[in-house]
PDB file of C-alpha atoms and ligand atoms in Angstrom:
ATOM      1  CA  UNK L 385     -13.838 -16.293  -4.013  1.00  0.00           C
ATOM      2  CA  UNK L 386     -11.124 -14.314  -6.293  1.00  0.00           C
ATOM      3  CA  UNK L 387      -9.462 -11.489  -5.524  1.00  0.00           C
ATOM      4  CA  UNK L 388      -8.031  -8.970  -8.138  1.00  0.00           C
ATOM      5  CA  UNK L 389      -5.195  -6.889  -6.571  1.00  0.00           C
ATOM      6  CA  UNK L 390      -2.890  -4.223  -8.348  1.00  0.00           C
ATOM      7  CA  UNK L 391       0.504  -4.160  -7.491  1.00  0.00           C
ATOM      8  CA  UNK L 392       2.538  -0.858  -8.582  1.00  0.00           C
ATOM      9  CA  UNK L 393       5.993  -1.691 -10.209  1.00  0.00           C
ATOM     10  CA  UNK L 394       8.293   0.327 -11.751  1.00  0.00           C
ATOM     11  CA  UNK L 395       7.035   4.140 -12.413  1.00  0.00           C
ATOM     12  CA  UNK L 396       3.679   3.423 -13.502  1.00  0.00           C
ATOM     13  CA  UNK L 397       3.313  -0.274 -13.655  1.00  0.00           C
ATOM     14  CA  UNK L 398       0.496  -2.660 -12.277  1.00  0.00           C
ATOM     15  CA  UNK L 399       1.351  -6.205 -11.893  1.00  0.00           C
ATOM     16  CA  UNK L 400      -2.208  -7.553 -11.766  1.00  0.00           C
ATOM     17  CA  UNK L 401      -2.768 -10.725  -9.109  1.00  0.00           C
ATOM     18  CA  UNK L 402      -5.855 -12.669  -8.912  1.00  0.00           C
ATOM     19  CA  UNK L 403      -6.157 -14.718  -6.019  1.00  0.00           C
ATOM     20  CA  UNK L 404      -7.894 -16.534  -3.825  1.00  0.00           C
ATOM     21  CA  UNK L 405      -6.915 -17.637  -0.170  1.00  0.00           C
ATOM     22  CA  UNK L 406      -4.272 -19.608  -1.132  1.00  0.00           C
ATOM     23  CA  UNK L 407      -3.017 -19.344  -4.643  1.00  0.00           C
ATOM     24  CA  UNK L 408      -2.188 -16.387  -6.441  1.00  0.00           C
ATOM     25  CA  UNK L 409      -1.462 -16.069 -10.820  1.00  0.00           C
ATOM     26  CA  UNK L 410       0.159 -12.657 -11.980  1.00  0.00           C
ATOM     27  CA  UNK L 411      -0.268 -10.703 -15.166  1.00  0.00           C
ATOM     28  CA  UNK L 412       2.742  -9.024 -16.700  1.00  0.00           C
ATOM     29  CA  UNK L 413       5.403  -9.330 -13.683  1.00  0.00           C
ATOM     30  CA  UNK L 414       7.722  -7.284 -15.160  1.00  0.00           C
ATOM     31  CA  UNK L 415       9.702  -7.063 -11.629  1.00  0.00           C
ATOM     32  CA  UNK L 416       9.960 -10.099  -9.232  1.00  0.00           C
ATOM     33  CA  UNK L 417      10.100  -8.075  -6.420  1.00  0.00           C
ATOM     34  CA  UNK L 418       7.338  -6.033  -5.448  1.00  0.00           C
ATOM     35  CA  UNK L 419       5.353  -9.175  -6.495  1.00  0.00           C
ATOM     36  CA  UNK L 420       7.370 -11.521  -4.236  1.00  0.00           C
ATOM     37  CA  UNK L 421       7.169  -9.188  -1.337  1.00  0.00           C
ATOM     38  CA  UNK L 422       3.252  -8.718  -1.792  1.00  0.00           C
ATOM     39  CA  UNK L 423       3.219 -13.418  -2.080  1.00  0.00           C
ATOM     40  CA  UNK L 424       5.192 -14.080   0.847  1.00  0.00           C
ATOM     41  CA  UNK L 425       3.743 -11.128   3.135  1.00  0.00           C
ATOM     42  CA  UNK L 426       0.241 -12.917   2.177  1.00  0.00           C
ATOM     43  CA  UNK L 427       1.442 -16.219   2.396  1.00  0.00           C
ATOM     44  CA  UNK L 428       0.165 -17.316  -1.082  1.00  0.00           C
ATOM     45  CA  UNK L 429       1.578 -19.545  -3.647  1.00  0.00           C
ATOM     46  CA  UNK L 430       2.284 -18.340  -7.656  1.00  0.00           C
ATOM     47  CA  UNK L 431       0.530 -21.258  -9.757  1.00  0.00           C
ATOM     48  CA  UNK L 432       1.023 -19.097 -12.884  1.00  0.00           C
ATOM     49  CA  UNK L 433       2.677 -15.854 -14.651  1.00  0.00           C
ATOM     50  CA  UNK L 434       0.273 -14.478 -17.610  1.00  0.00           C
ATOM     51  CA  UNK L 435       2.319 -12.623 -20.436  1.00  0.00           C
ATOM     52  CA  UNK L 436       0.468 -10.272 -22.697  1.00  0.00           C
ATOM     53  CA  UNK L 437       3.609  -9.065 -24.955  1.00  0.00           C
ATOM     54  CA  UNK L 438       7.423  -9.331 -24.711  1.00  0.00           C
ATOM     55  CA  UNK L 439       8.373  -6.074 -23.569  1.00  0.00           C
ATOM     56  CA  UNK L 440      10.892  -6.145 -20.379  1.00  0.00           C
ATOM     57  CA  UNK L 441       8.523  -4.352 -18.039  1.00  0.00           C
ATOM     58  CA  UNK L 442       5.765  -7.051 -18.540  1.00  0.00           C
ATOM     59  CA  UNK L 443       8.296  -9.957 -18.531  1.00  0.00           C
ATOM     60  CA  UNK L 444      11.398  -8.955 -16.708  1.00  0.00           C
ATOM     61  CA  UNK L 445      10.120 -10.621 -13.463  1.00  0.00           C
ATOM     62  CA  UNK L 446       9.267 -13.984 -15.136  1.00  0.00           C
ATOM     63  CA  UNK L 447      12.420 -16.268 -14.339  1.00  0.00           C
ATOM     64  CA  UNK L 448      13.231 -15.243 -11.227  1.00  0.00           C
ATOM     65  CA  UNK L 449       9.677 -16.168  -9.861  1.00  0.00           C
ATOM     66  CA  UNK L 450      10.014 -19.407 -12.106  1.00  0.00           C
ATOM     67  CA  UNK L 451      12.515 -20.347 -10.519  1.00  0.00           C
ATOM     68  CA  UNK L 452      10.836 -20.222  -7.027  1.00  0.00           C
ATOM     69  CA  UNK L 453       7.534 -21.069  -7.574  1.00  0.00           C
ATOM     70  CA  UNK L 454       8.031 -23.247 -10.662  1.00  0.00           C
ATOM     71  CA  UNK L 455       4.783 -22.214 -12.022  1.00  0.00           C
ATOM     72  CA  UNK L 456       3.821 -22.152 -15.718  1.00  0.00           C
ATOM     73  CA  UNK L 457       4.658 -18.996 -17.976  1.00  0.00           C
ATOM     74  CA  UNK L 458       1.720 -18.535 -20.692  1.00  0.00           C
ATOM     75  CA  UNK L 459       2.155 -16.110 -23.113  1.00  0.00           C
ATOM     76  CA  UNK L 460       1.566 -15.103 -27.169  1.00  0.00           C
ATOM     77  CA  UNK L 461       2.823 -17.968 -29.529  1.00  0.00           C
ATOM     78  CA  UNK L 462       4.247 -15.199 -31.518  1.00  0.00           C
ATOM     79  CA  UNK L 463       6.385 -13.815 -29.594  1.00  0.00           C
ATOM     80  CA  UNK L 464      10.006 -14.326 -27.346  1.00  0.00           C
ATOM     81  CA  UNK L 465       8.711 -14.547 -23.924  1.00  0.00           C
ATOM     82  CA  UNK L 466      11.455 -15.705 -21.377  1.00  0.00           C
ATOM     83  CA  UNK L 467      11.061 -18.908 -19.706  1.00  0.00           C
ATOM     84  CA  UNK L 468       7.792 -19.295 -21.639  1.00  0.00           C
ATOM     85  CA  UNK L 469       6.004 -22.739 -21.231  1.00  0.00           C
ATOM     86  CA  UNK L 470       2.561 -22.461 -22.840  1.00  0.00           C
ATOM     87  CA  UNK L 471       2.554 -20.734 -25.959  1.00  0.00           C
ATOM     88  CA  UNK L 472      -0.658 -18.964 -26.851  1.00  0.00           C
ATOM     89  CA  UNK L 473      -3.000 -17.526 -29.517  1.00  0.00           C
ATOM     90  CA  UNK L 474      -6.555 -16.490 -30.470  1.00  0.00           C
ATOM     91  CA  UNK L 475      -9.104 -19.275 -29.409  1.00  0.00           C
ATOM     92  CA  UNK L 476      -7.322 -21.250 -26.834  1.00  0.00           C
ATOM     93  CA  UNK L 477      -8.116 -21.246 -23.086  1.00  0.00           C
ATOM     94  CA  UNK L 478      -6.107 -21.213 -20.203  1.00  0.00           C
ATOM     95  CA  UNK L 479      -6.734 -23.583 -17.126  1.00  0.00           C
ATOM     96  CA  UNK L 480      -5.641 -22.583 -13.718  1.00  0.00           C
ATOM     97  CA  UNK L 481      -6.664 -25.814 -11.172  1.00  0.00           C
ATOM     98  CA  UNK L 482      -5.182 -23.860  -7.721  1.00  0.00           C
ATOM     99  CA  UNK L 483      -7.421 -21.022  -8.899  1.00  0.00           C
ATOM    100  CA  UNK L 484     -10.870 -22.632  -9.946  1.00  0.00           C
ATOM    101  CA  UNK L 485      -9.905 -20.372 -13.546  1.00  0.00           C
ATOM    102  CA  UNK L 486     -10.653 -20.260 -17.097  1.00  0.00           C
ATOM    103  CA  UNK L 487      -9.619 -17.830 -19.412  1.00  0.00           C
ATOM    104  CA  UNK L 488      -9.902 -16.977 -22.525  1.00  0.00           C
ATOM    105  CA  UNK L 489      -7.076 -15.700 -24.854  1.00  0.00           C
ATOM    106  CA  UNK L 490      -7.633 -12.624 -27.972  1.00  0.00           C
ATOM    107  CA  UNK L 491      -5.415 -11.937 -30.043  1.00  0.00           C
ATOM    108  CA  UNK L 492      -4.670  -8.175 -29.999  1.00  0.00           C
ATOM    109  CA  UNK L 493      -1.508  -6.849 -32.009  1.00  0.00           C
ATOM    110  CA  UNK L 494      -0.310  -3.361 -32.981  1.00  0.00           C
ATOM    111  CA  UNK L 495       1.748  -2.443 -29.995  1.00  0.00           C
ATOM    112  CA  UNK L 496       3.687  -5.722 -30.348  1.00  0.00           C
ATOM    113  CA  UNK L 497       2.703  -8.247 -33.344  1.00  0.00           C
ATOM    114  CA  UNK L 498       2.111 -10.623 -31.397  1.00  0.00           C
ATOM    115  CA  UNK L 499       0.092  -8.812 -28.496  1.00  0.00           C
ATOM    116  CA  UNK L 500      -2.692 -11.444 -26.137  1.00  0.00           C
ATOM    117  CA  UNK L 501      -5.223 -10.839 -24.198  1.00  0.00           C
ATOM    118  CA  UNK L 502      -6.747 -12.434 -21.118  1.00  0.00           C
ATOM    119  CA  UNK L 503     -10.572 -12.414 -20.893  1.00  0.00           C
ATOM    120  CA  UNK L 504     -12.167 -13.677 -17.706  1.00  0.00           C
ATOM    121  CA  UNK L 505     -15.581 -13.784 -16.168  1.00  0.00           C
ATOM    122  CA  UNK L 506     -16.330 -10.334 -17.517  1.00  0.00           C
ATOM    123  CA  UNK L 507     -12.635  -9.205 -16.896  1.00  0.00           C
ATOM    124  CA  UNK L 508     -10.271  -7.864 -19.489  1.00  0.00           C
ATOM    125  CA  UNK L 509      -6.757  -7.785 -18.783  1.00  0.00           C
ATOM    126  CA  UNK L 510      -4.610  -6.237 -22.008  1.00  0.00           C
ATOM    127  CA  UNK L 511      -1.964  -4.917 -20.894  1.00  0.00           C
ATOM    128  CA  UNK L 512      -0.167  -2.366 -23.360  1.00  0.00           C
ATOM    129  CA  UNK L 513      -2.910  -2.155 -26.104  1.00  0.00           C
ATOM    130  CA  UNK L 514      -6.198  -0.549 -24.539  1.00  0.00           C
ATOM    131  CA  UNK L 515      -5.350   2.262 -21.604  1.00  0.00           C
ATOM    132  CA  UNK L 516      -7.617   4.367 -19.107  1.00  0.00           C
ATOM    133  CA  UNK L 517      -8.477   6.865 -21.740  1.00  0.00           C
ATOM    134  CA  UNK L 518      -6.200   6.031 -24.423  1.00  0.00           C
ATOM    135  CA  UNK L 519      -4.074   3.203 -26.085  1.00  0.00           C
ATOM    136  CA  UNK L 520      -0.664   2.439 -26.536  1.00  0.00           C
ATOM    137  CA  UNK L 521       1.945   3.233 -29.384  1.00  0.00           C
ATOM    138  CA  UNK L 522       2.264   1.114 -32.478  1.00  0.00           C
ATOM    139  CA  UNK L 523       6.174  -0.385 -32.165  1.00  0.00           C
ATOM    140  CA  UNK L 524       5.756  -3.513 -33.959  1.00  0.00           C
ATOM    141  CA  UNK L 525       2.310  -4.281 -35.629  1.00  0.00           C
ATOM    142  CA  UNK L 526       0.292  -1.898 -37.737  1.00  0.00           C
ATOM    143  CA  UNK L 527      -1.618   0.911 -37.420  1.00  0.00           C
ATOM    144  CA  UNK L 528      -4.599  -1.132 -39.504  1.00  0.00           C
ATOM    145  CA  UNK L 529      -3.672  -4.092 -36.765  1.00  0.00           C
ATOM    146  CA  UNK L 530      -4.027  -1.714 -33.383  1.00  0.00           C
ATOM    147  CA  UNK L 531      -7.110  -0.096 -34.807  1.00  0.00           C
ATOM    148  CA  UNK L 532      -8.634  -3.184 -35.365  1.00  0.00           C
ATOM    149  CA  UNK L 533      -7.724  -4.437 -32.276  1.00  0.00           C
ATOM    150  CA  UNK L 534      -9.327  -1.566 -30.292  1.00  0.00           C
ATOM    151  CA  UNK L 535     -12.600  -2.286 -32.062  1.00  0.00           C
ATOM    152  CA  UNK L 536     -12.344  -5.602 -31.561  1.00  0.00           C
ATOM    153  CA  UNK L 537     -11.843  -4.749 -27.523  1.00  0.00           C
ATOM    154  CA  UNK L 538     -14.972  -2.140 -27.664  1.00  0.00           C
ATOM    155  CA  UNK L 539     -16.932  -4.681 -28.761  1.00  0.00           C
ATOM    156  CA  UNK L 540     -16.954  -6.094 -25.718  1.00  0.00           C
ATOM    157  CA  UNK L 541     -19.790  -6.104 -23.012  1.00  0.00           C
ATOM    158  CA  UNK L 542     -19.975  -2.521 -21.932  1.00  0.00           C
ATOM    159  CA  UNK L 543     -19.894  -4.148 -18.194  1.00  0.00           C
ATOM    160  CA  UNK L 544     -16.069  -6.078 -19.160  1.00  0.00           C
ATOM    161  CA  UNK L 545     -13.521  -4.707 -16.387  1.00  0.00           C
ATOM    162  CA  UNK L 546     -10.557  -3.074 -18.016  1.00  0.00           C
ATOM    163  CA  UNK L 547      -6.885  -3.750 -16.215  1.00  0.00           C
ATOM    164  CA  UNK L 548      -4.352  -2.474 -18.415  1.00  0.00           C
ATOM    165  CA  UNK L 549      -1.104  -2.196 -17.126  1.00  0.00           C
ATOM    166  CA  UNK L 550       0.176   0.808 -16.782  1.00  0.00           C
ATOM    167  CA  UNK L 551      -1.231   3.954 -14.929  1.00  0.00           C
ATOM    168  CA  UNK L 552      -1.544   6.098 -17.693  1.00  0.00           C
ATOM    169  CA  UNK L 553      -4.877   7.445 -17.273  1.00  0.00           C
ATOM    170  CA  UNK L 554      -4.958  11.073 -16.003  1.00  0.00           C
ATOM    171  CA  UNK L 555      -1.861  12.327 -18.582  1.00  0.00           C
ATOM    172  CA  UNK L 556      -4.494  10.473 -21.529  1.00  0.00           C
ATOM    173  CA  UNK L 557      -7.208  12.142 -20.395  1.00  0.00           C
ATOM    174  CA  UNK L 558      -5.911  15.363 -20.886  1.00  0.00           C
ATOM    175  CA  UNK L 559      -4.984  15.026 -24.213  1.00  0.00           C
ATOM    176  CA  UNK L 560      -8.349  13.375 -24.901  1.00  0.00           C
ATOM    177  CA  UNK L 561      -9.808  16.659 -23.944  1.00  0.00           C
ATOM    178  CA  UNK L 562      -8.230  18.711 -26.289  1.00  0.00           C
ATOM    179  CA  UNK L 563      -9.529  16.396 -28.821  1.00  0.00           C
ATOM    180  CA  UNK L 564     -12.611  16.590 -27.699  1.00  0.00           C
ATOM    181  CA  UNK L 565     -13.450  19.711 -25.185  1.00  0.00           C
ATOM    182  CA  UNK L 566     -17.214  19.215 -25.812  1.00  0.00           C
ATOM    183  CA  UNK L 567     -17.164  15.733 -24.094  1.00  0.00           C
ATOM    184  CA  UNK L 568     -18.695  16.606 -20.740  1.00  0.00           C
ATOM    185  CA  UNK L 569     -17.827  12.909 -19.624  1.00  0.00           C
ATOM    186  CA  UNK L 570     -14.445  13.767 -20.112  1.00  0.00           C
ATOM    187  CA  UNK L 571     -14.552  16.712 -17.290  1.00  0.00           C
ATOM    188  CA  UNK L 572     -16.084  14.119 -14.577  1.00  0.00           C
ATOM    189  CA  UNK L 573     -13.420  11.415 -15.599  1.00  0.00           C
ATOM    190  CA  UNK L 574     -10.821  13.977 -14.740  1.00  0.00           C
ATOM    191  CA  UNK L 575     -12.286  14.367 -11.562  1.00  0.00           C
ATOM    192  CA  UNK L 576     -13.022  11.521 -10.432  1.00  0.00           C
ATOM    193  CA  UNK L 577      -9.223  10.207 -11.882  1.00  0.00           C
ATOM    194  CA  UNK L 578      -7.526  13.486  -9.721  1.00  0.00           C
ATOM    195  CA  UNK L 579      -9.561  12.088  -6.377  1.00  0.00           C
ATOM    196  CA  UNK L 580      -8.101   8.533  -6.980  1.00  0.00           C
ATOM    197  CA  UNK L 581      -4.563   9.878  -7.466  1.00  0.00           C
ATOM    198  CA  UNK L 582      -4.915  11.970  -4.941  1.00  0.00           C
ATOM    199  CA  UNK L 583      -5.621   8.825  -2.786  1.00  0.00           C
ATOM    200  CA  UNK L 584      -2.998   7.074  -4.286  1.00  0.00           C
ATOM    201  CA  UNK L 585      -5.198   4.543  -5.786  1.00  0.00           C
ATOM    202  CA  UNK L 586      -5.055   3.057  -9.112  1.00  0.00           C
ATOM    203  CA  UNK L 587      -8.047   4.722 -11.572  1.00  0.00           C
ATOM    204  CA  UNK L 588      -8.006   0.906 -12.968  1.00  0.00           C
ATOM    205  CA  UNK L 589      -9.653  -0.839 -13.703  1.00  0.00           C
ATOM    206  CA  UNK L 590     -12.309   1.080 -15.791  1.00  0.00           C
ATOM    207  CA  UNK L 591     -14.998  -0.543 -18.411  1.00  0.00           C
ATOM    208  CA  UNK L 592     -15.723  -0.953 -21.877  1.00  0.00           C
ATOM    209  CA  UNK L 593     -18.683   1.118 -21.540  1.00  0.00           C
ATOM    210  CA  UNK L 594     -16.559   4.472 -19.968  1.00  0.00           C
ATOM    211  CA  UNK L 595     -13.803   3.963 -22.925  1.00  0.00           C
ATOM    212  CA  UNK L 596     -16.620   4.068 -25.516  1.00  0.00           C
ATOM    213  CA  UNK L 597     -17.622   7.390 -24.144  1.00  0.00           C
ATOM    214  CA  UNK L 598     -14.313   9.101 -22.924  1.00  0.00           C
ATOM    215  CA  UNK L 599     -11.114   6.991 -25.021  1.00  0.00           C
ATOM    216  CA  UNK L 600     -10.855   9.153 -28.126  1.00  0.00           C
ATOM    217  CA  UNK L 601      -8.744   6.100 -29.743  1.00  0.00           C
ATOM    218  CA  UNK L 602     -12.122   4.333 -29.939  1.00  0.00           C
ATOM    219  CA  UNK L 603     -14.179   7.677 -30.998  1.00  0.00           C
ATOM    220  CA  UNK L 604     -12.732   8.232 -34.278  1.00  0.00           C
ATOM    221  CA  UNK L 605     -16.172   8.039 -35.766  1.00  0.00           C
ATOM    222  CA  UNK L 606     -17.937  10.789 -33.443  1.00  0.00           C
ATOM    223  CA  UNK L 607     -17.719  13.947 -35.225  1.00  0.00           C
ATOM    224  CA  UNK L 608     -16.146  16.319 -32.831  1.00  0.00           C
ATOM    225  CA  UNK L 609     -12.843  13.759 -32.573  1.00  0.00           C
ATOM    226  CA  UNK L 610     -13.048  13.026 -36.573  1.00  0.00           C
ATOM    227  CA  UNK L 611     -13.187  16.707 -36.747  1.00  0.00           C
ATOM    228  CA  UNK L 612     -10.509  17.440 -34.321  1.00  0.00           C
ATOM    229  CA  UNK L 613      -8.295  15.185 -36.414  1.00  0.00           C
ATOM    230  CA  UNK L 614      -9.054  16.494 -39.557  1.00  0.00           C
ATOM    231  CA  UNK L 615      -7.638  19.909 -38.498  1.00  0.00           C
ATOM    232  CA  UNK L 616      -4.322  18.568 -37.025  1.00  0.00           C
ATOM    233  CA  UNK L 617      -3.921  16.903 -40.550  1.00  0.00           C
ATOM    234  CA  UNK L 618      -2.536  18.435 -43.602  1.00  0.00           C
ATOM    235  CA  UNK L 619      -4.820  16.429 -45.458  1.00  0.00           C
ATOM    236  CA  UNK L 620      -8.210  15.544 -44.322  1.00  0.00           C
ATOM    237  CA  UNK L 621      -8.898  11.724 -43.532  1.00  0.00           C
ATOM    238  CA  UNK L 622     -11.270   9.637 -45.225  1.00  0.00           C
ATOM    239  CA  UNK L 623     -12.370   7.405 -42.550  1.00  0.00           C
ATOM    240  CA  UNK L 624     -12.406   6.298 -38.764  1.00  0.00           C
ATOM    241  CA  UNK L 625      -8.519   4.256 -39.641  1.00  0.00           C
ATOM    242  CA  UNK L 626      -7.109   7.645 -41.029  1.00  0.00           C
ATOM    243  CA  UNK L 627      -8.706   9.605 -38.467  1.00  0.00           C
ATOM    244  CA  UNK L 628      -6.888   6.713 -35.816  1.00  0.00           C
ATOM    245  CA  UNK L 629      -3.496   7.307 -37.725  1.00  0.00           C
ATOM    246  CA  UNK L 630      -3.716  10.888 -37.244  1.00  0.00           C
ATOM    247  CA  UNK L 631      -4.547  10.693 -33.750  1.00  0.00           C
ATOM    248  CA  UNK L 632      -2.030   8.591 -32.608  1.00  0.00           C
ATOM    249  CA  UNK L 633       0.813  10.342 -33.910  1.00  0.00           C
ATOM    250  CA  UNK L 634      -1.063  13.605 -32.346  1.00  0.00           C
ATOM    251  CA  UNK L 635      -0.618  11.969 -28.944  1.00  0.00           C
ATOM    252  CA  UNK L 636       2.878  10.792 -29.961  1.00  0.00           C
ATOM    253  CA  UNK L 637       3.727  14.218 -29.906  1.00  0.00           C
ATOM    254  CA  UNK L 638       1.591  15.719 -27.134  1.00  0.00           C
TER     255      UNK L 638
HETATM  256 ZN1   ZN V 343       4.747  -2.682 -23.895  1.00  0.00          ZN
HETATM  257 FE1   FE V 344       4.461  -1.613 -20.893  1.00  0.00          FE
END
């Protein structure tokens, strides 16, 4: 039986561990040592480190925990990922023994050009490119390539388990309102986001199904967030990618 716990790093990271009783693999360890405190208090073993991108607070972690465990670094083909021993893209699979595991590997770019994703039993771990409520910012790839990637992630089973990895949620949500204050689904994500924080509990992971209602990155086509884009444009956009364009450099800004 698997476990899937979030470890906070950083100001708003999760380091994501799946686990069983014994053996424990980690997505986007971008510090060593919240993650090596949570290993040995649990008296579990690292069999392997799962990179999404290249970005210090996903990787940062990844040779000192090397180093002990000696586990296997996967990460995107495309990218520098240190102490990387399985290179990845699109179509390959990952096999974890100690964990019982196979996952499957997307490729996802716009925030980095190279940018994976994990997909297992139903579970969705992509890290910097789909958020609670909103998506990340385009550094390396595209615009066309992070749009495309977001429809390529909503086109997932509504039931998939989103664990992104960072806690960005409540801050997107707010913006996602002003794009769209008729969403009523927006009002009780708020709330029920607030309660969590208030708890001090992750409002991770969410689903495909609540980001097709509430993440206005993957709304451009509903009128009221088309509209709502229009009007923050000088010039008016001509379809859902325009309409994408304009919204993320709206929330750039926000
Ligand atoms: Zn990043
Ligand atoms: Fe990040």
């Amino acid at each position: 039986m698997h476990t899937i716990e979030a470890i906070p790093a950083f100001r708003d990271n999760y380091i994501w561990v799946i686990r069983n009783n014994q053996y424990a693999a980690a997505v986007d360890p971008g510090d060593a040592a919240p993650l090596l405190y949570h290993l040995e208090s649990e008296g579990l073993a690292l069999v392997a480190i799962l990179n999404t991108h290249h970005h210090a607070d996903h990787v940062g972690g990844n040779l000192e925990l090397k180093e002990k465990y000696s586990c296997p670094i996967y990460g995107p083909s495309k990218e520098f990922i240190p102490g990387m021993t399985h290179p990845l893209s699109e179509g390959q699979q990952v096999l974890l023994p100690g964990l019982g595991m196979t996952l499957d590997v997307l490729d996802i770019p716009g925030h980095t050009s190279g940018h994976i994703a994990y997909l297992w039993e139903g579970r969705l771990f992509c890290g910097d490119t789909l958020f609670g409520c909103g998506c990340g910012r385009v550094f390396e790839g595209t615009m066309e390539e992070m749009h495309a990637s977001l429809m390529k992630l909503s086109s997932l089973p509504g039931d998939t388990l989103v664990y992104c990895a960072h806690e960005y949620t409540l801050a997107n949500i707010r913006f996602a309102r002003k794009v769209e204050p008729g969403n009523g689904d927006l009002v009780e994500r708020e709330e029920e986001a607030m309660a969590l924080m208030k708890n001090k509990l992750p409002t991770l992971p969410s689903t495909i199904e609540l980001e097709k209602r509430t993440n206005p990155f993957l709304r451009c086509g509903v009128s009221e967030v088309f509209e709502s884009a229009a009007r923050h444009s000088a010039s008016r956009p001509k379809n859902e990618l325009e309409a994408f364009i304009i919204l993320r450099a709206w929330k750039n800004a926000f």
